Coordinates of C-alpha atoms in Angstrom, one line a residue:
Chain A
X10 CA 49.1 23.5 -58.2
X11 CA 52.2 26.1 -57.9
X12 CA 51.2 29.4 -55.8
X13 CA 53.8 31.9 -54.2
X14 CA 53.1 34.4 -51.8
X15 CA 55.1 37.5 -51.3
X16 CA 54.8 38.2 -47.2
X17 CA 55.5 42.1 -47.3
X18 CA 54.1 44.3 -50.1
X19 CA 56.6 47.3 -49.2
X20 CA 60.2 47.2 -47.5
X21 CA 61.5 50.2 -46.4
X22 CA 65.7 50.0 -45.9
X23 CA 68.7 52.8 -45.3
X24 CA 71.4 52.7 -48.1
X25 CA 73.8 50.0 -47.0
X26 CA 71.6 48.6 -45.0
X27 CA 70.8 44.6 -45.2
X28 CA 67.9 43.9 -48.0
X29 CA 65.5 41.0 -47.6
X30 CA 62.2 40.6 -49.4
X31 CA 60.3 37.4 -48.2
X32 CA 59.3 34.9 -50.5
X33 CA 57.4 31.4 -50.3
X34 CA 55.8 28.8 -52.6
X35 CA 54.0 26.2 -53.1
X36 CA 54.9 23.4 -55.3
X37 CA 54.1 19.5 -55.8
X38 CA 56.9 19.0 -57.4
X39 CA 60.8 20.4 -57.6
X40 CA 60.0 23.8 -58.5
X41 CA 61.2 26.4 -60.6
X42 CA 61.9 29.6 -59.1
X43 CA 62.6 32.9 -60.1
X44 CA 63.4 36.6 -58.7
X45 CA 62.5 39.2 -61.1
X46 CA 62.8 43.2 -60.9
X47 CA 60.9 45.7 -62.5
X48 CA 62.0 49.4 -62.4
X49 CA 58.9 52.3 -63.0
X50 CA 57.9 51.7 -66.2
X51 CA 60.5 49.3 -67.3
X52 CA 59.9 45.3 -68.4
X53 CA 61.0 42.5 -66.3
X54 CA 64.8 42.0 -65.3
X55 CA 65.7 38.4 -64.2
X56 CA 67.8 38.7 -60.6
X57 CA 68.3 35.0 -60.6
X58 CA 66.9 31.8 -61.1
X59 CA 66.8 28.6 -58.6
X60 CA 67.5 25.6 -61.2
X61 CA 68.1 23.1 -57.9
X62 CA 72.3 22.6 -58.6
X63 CA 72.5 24.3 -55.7
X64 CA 70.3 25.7 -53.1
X65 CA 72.4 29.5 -52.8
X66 CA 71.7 31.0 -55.6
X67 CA 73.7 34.4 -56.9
X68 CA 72.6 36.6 -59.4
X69 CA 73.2 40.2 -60.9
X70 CA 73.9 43.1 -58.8
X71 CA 74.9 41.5 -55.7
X72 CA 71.3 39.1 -54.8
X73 CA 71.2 36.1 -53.6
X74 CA 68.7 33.6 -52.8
X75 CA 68.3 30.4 -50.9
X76 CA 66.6 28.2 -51.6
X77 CA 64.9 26.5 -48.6
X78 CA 62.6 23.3 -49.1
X79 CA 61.9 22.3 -45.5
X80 CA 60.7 26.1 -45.4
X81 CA 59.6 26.0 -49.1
X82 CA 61.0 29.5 -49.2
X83 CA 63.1 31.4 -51.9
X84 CA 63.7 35.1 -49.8
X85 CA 65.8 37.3 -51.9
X86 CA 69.3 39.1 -49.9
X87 CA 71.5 41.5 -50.6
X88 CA 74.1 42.7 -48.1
X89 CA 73.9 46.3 -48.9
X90 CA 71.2 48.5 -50.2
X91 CA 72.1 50.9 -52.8
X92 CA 70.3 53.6 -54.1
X93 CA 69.5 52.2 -57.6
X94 CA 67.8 49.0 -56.1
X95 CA 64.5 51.0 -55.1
X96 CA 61.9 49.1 -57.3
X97 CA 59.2 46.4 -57.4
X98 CA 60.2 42.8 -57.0
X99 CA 58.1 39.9 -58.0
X100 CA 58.9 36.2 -57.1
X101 CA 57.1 34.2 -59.7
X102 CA 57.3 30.3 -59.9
X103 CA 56.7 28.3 -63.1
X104 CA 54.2 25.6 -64.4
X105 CA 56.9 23.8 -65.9
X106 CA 55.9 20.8 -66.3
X107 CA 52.6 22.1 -67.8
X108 CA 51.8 25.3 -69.4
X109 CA 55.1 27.0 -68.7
X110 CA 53.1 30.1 -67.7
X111 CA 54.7 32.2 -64.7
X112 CA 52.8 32.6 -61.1
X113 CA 53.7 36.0 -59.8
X114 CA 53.5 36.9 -56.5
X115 CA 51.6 40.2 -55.8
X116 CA 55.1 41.8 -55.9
X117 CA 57.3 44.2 -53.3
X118 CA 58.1 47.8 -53.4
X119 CA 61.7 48.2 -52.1
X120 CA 62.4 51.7 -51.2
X121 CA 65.8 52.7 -50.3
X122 CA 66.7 55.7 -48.1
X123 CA 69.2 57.6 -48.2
Chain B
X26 CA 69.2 35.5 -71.9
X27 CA 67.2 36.2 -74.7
X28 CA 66.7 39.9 -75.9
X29 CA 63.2 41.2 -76.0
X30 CA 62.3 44.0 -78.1
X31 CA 58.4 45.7 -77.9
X32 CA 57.6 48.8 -80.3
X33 CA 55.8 50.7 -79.8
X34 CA 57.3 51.9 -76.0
X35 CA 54.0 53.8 -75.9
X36 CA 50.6 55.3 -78.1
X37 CA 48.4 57.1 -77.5
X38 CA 45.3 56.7 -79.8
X39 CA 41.7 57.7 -79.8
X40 CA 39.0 55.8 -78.9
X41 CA 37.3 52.7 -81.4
X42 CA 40.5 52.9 -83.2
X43 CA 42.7 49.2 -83.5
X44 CA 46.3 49.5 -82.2
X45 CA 49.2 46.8 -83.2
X46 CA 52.0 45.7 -80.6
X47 CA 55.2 44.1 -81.8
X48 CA 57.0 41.6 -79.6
X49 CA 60.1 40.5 -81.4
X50 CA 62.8 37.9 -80.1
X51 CA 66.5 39.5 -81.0
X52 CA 68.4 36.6 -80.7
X53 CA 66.7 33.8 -79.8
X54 CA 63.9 31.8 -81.4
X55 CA 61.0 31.5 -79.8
X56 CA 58.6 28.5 -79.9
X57 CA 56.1 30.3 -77.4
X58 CA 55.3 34.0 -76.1
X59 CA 53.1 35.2 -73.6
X60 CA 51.6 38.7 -73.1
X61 CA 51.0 40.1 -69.7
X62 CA 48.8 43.6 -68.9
X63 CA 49.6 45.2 -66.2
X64 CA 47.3 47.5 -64.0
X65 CA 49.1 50.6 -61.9
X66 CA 50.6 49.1 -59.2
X67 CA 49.7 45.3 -59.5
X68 CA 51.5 42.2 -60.7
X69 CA 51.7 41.1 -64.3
X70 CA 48.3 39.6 -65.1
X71 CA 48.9 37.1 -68.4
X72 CA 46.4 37.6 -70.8
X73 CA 47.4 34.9 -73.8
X74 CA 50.1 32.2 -74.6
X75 CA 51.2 33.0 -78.0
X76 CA 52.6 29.6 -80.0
X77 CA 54.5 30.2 -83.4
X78 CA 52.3 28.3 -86.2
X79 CA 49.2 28.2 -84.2
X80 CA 46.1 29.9 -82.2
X81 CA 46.8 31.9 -79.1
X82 CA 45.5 30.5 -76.1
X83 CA 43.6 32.9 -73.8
X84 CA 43.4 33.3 -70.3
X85 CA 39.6 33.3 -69.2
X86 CA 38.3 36.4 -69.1
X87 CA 40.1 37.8 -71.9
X88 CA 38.2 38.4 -74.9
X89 CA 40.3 36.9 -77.9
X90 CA 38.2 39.2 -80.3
X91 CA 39.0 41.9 -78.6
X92 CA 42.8 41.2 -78.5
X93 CA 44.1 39.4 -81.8
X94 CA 47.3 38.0 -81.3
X95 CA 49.5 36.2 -84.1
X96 CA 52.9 34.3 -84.1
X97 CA 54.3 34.2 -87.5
X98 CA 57.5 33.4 -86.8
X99 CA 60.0 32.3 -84.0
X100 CA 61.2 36.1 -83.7
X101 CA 57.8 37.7 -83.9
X102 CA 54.5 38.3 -82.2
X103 CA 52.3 40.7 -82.4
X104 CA 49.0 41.6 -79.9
X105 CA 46.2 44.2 -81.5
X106 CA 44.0 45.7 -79.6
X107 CA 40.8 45.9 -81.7
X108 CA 38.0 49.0 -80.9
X109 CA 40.2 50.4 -78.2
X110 CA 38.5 52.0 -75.0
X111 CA 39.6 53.8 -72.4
X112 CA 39.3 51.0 -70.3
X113 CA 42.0 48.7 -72.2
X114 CA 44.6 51.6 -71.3
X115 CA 47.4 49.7 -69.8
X116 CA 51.0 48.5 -69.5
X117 CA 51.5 45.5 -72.3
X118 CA 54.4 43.3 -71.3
X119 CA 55.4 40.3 -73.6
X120 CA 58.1 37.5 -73.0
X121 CA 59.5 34.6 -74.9
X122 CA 60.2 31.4 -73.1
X123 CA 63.7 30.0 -73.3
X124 CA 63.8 26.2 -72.8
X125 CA 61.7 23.3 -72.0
X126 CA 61.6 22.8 -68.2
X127 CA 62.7 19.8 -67.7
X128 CA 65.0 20.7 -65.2
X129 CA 64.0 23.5 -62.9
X130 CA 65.1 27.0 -64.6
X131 CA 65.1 25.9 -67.6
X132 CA 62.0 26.9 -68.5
X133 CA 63.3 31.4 -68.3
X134 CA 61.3 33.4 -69.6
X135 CA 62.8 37.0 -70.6
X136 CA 60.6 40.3 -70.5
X137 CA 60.3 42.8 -73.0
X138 CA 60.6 46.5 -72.2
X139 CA 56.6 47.0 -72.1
X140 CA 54.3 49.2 -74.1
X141 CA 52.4 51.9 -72.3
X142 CA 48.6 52.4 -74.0
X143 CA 46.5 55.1 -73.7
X144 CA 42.8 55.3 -75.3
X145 CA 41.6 58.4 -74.9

């Protein structure tokens, strides 16, 4: 069975600081991965997605993943905080070779201060 | 990715009264759906996995009287809440699934913006 666990439940950083929200999973088989982030009363937006052509992953608004199966961890980077990235962050991995439904991690509240 | 439309964004109704959600795909056609509810604070808790042509299969624990849910076609589902409470005030987040998993990522889904319900 697929489970992921989201190690911090808030992050605190400065505005162009380093980001890095902790991710890891449990999978039996090659896993499908995603970061997703949701903004106060918003839906879902997908950061990025691990699809296993390679293990550094880049997605919108300067993320990153890696995509580490020795640590079977997926923490999410980015290089510089801004302002507008304050907002819950769920790591979810997928029953895909099953139901297709999503596990979500219990998600993490990035706050960014100025 | 797929565009994901919800109306209403929120209602606010009285209580014993049914309300409708739409879920609509934009520009994608969607074999399968899922709704999600999501409590103050929490993760997205799915409730049902909606497939076009076919019954909605619930999560246990949710009450599939209570929360009708129909997929007539690949751009549209639609989640009623039947004899609203207070207690079934929430956030109602749908998705469609894009792609059949056979290789990892492939199987995306993509969020709607989320309905906010209150029952007073």
């Amino acid at each position: 069975a697929q489970s992921v666990t989201q190690l911090d439940s808030h992050v605190s950083v400065s505005e162009g600081t380093p980001v890095l929200l902790r991710c890891n999973y449990s999978s039996s088989y090659s896993p499908s991965l995603f970061w997703y982030v949701q903004h106060p009363n918003k839906g879902l937006q997908l950061l990025l997605k691990y699809t296993s052509a390679a293990t550094l992953v880049k997605g919108i608004n300067g993320f990153e993943a890696e995509f580490k199966k020795s640590e079977t961890s997926f923490h999410l980077t980015k290089p510089s905080a801004h302002m507008s990235d304050a907002a819950e962050y769920f790591c979810v991995v997928s029953d895909r070779r099953g139901t297709y439904k999503y596990i979500f991690g219990t998600g993490t509240r990035l706050k960014v201060l100025a | 990715g797929a565009v994901v439309s919800q109306h209403p964004s929120r209602v606010i109704c009285k209580s014993g009264t049914s309300v409708k959600i739409e879920c609509r795909s934009l520009d994608f056609q969607a074999t399968t759906m899922f709704w999600y509810r999501q409590f103050p604070k929490q993760s997205l808790m799915l409730m049902a996995t909606s497939n076009e042509g076919s019954k909605a299969t619930y999560e246990q624990g949710v009450e599939k009287d209570k929360f009708l849910i129909n997929h007539a076609s690949l751009t549209l589902s639609t989640l009623t809440v039947t004899s609203a409470h207070p207690e079934d005030s929430s956030f109602y987040i749908c998705s469609v699934r894009a792609g059949g998993g056979g290789v990892p990522g492939t199987d995306t889904q993509y969020f709607g913006p989320g309905t906010r319900l209150t029952v007073l």
